[in-house]
XYZ file of C-alpha atoms in Angstrom:
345
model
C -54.385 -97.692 -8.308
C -52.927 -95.438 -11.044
C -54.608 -92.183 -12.286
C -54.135 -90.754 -15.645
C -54.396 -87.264 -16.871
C -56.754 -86.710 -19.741
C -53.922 -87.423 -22.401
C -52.347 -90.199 -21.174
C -56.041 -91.748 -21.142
C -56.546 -90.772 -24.684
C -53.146 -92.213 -25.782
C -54.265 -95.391 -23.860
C -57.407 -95.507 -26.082
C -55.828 -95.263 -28.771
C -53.381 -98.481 -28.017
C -56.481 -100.368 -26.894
C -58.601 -100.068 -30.098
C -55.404 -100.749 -32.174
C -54.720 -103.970 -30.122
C -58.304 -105.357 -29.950
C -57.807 -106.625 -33.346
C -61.172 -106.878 -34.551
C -63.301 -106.277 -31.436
C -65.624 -104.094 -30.651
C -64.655 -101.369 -28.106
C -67.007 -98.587 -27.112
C -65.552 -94.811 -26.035
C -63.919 -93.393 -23.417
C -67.033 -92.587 -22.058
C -68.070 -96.277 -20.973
C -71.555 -97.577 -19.131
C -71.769 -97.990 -16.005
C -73.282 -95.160 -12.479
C -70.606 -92.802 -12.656
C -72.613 -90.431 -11.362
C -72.777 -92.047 -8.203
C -69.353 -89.997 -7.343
C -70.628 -87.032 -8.401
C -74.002 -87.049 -6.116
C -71.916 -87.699 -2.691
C -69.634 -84.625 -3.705
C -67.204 -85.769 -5.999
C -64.995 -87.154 -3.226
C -64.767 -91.208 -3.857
C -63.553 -93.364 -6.318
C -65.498 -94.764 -9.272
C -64.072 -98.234 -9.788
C -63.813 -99.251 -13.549
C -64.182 -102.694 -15.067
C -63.422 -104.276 -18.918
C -64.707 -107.180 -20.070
C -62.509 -108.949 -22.764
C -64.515 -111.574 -24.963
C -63.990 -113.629 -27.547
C -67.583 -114.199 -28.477
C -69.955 -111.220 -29.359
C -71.588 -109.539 -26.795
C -75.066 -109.813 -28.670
C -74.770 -113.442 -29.413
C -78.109 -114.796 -27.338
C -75.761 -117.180 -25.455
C -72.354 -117.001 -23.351
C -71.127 -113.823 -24.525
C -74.076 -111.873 -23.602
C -74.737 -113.163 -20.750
C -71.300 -112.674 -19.379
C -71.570 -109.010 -20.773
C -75.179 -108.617 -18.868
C -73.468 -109.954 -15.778
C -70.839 -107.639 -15.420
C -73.319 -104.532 -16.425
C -75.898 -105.535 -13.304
C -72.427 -106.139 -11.113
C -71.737 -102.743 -11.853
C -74.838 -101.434 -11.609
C -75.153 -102.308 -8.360
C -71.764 -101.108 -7.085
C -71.667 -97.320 -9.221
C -69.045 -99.190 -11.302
C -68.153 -97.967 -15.015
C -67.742 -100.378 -17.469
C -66.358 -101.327 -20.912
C -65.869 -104.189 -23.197
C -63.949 -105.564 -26.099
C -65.712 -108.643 -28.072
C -65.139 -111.019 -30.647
C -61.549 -110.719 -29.905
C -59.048 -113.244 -31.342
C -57.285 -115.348 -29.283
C -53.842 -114.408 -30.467
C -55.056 -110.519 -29.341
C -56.705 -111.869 -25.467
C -53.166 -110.097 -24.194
C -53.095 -107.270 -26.118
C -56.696 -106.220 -25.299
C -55.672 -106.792 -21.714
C -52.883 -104.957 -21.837
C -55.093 -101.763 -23.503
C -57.257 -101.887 -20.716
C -54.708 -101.675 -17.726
C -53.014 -98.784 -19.744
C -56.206 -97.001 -19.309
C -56.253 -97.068 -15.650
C -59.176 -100.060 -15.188
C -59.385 -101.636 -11.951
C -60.393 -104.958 -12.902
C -60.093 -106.959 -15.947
C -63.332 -109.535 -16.361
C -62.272 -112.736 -18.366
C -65.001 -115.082 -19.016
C -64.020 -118.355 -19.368
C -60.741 -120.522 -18.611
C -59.475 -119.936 -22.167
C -58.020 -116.740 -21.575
C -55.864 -118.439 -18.198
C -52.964 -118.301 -20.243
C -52.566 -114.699 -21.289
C -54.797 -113.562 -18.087
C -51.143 -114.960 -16.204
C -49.189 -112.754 -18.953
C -50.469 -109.715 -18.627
C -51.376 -109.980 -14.589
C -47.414 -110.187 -13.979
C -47.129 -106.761 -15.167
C -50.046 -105.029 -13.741
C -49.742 -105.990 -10.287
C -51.886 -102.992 -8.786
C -54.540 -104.626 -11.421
C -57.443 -107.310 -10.843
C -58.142 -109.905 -13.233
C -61.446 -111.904 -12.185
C -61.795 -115.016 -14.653
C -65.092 -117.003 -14.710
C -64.418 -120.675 -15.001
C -60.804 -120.410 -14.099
C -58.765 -123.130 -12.615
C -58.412 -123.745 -8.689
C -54.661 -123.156 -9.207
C -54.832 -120.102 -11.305
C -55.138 -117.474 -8.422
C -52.600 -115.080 -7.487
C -52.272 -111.919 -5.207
C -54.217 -110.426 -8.157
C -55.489 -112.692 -9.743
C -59.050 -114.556 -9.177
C -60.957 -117.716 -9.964
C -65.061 -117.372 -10.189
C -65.849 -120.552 -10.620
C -69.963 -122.066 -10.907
C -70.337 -125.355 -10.096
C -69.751 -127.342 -13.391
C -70.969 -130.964 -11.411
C -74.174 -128.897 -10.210
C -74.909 -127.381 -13.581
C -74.609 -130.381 -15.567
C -76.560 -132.439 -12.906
C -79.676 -129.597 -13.218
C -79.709 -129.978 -17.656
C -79.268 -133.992 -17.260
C -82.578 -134.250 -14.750
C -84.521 -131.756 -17.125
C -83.590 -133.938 -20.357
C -83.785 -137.069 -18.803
C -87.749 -136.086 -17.992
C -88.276 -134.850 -21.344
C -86.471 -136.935 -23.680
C -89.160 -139.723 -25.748
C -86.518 -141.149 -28.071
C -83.957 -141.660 -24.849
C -81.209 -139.705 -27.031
C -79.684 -136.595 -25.683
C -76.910 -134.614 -27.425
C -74.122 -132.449 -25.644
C -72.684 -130.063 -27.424
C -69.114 -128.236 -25.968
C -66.883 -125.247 -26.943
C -63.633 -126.149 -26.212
C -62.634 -129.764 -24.339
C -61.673 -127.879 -21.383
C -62.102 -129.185 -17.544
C -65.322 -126.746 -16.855
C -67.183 -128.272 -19.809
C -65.940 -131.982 -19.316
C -67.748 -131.764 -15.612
C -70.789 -130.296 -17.341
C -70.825 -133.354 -19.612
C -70.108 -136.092 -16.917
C -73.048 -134.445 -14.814
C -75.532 -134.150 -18.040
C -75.026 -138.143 -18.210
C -75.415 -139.057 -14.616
C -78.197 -136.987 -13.624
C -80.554 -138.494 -17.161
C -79.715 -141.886 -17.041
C -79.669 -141.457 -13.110
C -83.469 -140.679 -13.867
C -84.104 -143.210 -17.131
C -81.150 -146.280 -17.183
C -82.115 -146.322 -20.756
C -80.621 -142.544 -22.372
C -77.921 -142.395 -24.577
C -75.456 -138.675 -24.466
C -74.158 -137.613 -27.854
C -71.697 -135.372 -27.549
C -68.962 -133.524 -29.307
C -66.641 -130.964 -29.014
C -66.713 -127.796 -32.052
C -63.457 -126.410 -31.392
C -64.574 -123.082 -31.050
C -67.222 -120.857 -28.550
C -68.194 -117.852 -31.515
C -68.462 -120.941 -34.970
C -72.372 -120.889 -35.826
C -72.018 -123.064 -38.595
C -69.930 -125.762 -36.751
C -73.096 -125.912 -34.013
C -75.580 -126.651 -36.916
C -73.460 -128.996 -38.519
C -73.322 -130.773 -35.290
C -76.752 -130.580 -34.101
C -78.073 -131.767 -37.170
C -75.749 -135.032 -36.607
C -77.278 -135.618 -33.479
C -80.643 -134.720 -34.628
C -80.297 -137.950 -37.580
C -79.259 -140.144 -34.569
C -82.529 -139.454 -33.350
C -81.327 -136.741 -30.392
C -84.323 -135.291 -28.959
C -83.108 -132.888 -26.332
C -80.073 -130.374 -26.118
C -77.784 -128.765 -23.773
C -74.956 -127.094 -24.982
C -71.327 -125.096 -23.504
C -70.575 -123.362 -26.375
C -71.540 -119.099 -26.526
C -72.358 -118.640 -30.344
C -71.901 -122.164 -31.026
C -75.248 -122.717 -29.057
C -77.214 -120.136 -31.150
C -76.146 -122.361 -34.420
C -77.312 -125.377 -32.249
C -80.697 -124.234 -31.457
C -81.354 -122.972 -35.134
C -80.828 -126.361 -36.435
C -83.105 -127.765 -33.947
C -85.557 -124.961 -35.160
C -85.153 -125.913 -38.522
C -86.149 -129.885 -37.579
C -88.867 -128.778 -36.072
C -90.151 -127.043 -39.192
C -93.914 -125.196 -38.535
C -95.443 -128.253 -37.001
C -94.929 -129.719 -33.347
C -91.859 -129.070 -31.365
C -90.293 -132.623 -30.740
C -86.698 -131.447 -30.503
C -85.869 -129.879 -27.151
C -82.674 -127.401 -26.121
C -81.835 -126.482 -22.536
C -80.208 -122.687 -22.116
C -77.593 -121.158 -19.837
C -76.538 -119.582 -18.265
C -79.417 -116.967 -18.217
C -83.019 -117.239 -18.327
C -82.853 -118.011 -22.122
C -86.937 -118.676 -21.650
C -87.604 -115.676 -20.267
C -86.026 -113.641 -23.401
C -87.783 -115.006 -26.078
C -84.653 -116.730 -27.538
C -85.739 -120.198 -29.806
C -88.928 -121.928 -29.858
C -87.210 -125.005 -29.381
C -85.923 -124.036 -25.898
C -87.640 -125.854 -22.844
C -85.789 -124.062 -19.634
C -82.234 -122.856 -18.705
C -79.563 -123.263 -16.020
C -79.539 -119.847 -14.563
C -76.367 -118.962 -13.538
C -75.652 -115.785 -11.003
C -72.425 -114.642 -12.643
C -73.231 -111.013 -11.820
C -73.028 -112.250 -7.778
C -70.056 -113.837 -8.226
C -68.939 -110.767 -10.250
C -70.035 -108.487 -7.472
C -68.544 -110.176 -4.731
C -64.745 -110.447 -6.668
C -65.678 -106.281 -7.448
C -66.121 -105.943 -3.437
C -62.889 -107.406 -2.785
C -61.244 -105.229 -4.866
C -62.518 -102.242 -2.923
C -62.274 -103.642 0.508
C -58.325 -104.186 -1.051
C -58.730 -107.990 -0.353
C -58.992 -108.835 -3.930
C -56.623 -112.166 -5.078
C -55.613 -115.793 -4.421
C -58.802 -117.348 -3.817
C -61.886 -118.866 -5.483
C -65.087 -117.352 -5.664
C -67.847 -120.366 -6.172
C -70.732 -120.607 -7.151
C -73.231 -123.308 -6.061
C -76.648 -124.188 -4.421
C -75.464 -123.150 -1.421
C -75.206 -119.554 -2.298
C -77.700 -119.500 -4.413
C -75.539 -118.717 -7.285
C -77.324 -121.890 -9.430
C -81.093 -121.483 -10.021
C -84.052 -122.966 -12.215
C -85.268 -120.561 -14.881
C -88.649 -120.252 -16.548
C -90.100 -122.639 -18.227
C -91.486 -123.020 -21.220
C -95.202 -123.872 -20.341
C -96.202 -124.939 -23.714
C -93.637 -127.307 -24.353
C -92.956 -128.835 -20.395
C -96.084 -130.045 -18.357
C -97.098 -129.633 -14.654
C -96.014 -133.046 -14.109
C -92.949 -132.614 -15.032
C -91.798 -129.150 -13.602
C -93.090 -130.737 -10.042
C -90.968 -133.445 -10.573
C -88.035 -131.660 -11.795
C -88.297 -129.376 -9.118
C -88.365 -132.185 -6.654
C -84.745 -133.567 -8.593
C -83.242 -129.957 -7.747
C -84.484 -130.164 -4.143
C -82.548 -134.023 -3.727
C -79.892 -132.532 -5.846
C -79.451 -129.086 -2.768
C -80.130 -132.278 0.096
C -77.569 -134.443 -1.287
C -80.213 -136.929 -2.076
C -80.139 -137.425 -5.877
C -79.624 -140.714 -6.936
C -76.946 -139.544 -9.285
């Protein structure tokens, strides 16, 4: 891997915040254990990896908890990190490109949006990783790699939960961008509910966009006049809009209208009212492991998945109040038929 002197790495940062074009980029002086180097002596590497993202890092959905992700992936590996959010699409290459001018190791794309100018920029930074999270099964290359969660699985898990909690037998979908990762998600949602009651209806619609707040109220509160009583949703910020309108339906009184998180523990953080349980996603294991490769120098053309096999796909916490005993046992029965191969879906 390339090493720069101190001013060629200050030049660098000074290309990558003029190229981020609107982002937010921290110093030189990213996160991450860098002082793991300096306890054994000074002698071995510190790995560094960037996260590019065009969502904010501090959005309660998809953007943070890619962001969180790579920071525990690191954590656990004495990598340094950095970041560059809310980055326009038309500037994906350009923040790339800042990053593997400053000497980063890997570049962490999350989500199959930034394929395009991930293939771009990888052809001239060969010495360079680029790890994208939902990418393609035909995107990898000797440095480029897929990480790639079950869609089918995670689609399946939300579809069971709203199935069981749904009294009006309408569910509403909500996606970023009609891309393949988010079309499984959909087709799983519908098969695992009406798998479990013949009688649901899905709702769903596409925003056009993973960071418009506004578009996901507007479209919640569609769903929510056709009578929609529980949520999932594939769309970062988009989500956050989602689940306010829901929070505004509900008003003070009882919570009717449901929302399923992903992919962290959404419960767990004291993120809506209206939220019921998540699709926990292990992007920082699939992280880690693509992070490993690059230091055993094995990194490129293959897939990294993520499934209930390697127990990359988990339930998260439920909200107690809202979701009975009954139904968690039941649910969690589902997600055992669903790791057996049993589910009727």
């Amino acid at each position: 891997m390339k090493k720069f002197f101190a001013l060629a790495l200050a030049l660098a940062m000074t290309v990558s915040l003029a190229a981020c074009g609107g982002g937010s980029t921290p110093p030189a002086s990213a996160s991450g254990s860098a002082g793991s180097a300096a306890a054994s002596g000074g002698s071995d590497k510190v790995y560094k990896v960037a996260m590019v993202c065009d969502s904010s890092i501090s959005d309660g959905g998809w953007g943070a908890a890619c962001y969180n992700a790579m920071e525990a992936a690191a954590a656990d590996l004495g990598w340094e990190t950095n970041y560059a959010d809310s980055v326009a699409q038309s500037d994906y290459a350009n923040s790339m490109t800042g990053f593997c001018d400053m000497g980063y190791d890997m570049i962490f794309l999350p989500g199959n949006q930034y394929s395009d100018a991930t293939v771009q920029v990888a052809k001239d930074y060969p010495d360079i990783a680029f790890a994208v999270l939902n990418g393609a099964t035909t995107l990898p290359t000797d440095n480029i790699t897929s990480i790639l969660p079950d869609a089918d699985q995670i689609g399946y898990m939300a579809g069971a939960l709203a199935g069981l909690m749904s009294k009006t037998n309408v569910l509403g979908f909500i996606g970023g961008m009609e891309i393949d990762t988010t079309k499984a998600k959909l087709a799983g949602f519908e098969k695992a509910a009406k798998a479990i009651n013949p009688d649901i209806t899905v709702l769903s619609a596409y925003a056009g966009s993973f960071n418009d707040v506004a578009k996901g109220m507007e479209l919640a509160n569609g769903m929510i006049s056709q009578k929609a009583d529980v949520f999932f949703g594939d769309a970062s910020a988009v989500d956050s809009g989602a689940r306010q309108a829901i929070d505004a339906a509900n008003g003070s009184g009882e919570i009717a209208i449901f929302d399923i998180g992903q992919p962290a523990d959404l419960v767990a953080q004291s993120q809506n009212p209206c939220l019921i349980g998540s699709v926990v996603t292990d992007n920082a294991g699939m992280l880690k492991l693509a992070m490993q490769d690059v230091e055993a120098g094995s990194f490129g053309n293959k897939t990294i998945y993520g499934s209930f096999d390697n127990n990359c796909l988990a339930i998260g916490t439920f909200n107690d109040a809202l979701v009975s005993t009954d139904i968690q046992d039941s649910y969690r029965n589902y997600i055992t038929q669903m790791t057996e191969g049993s589910f009727p879906g």
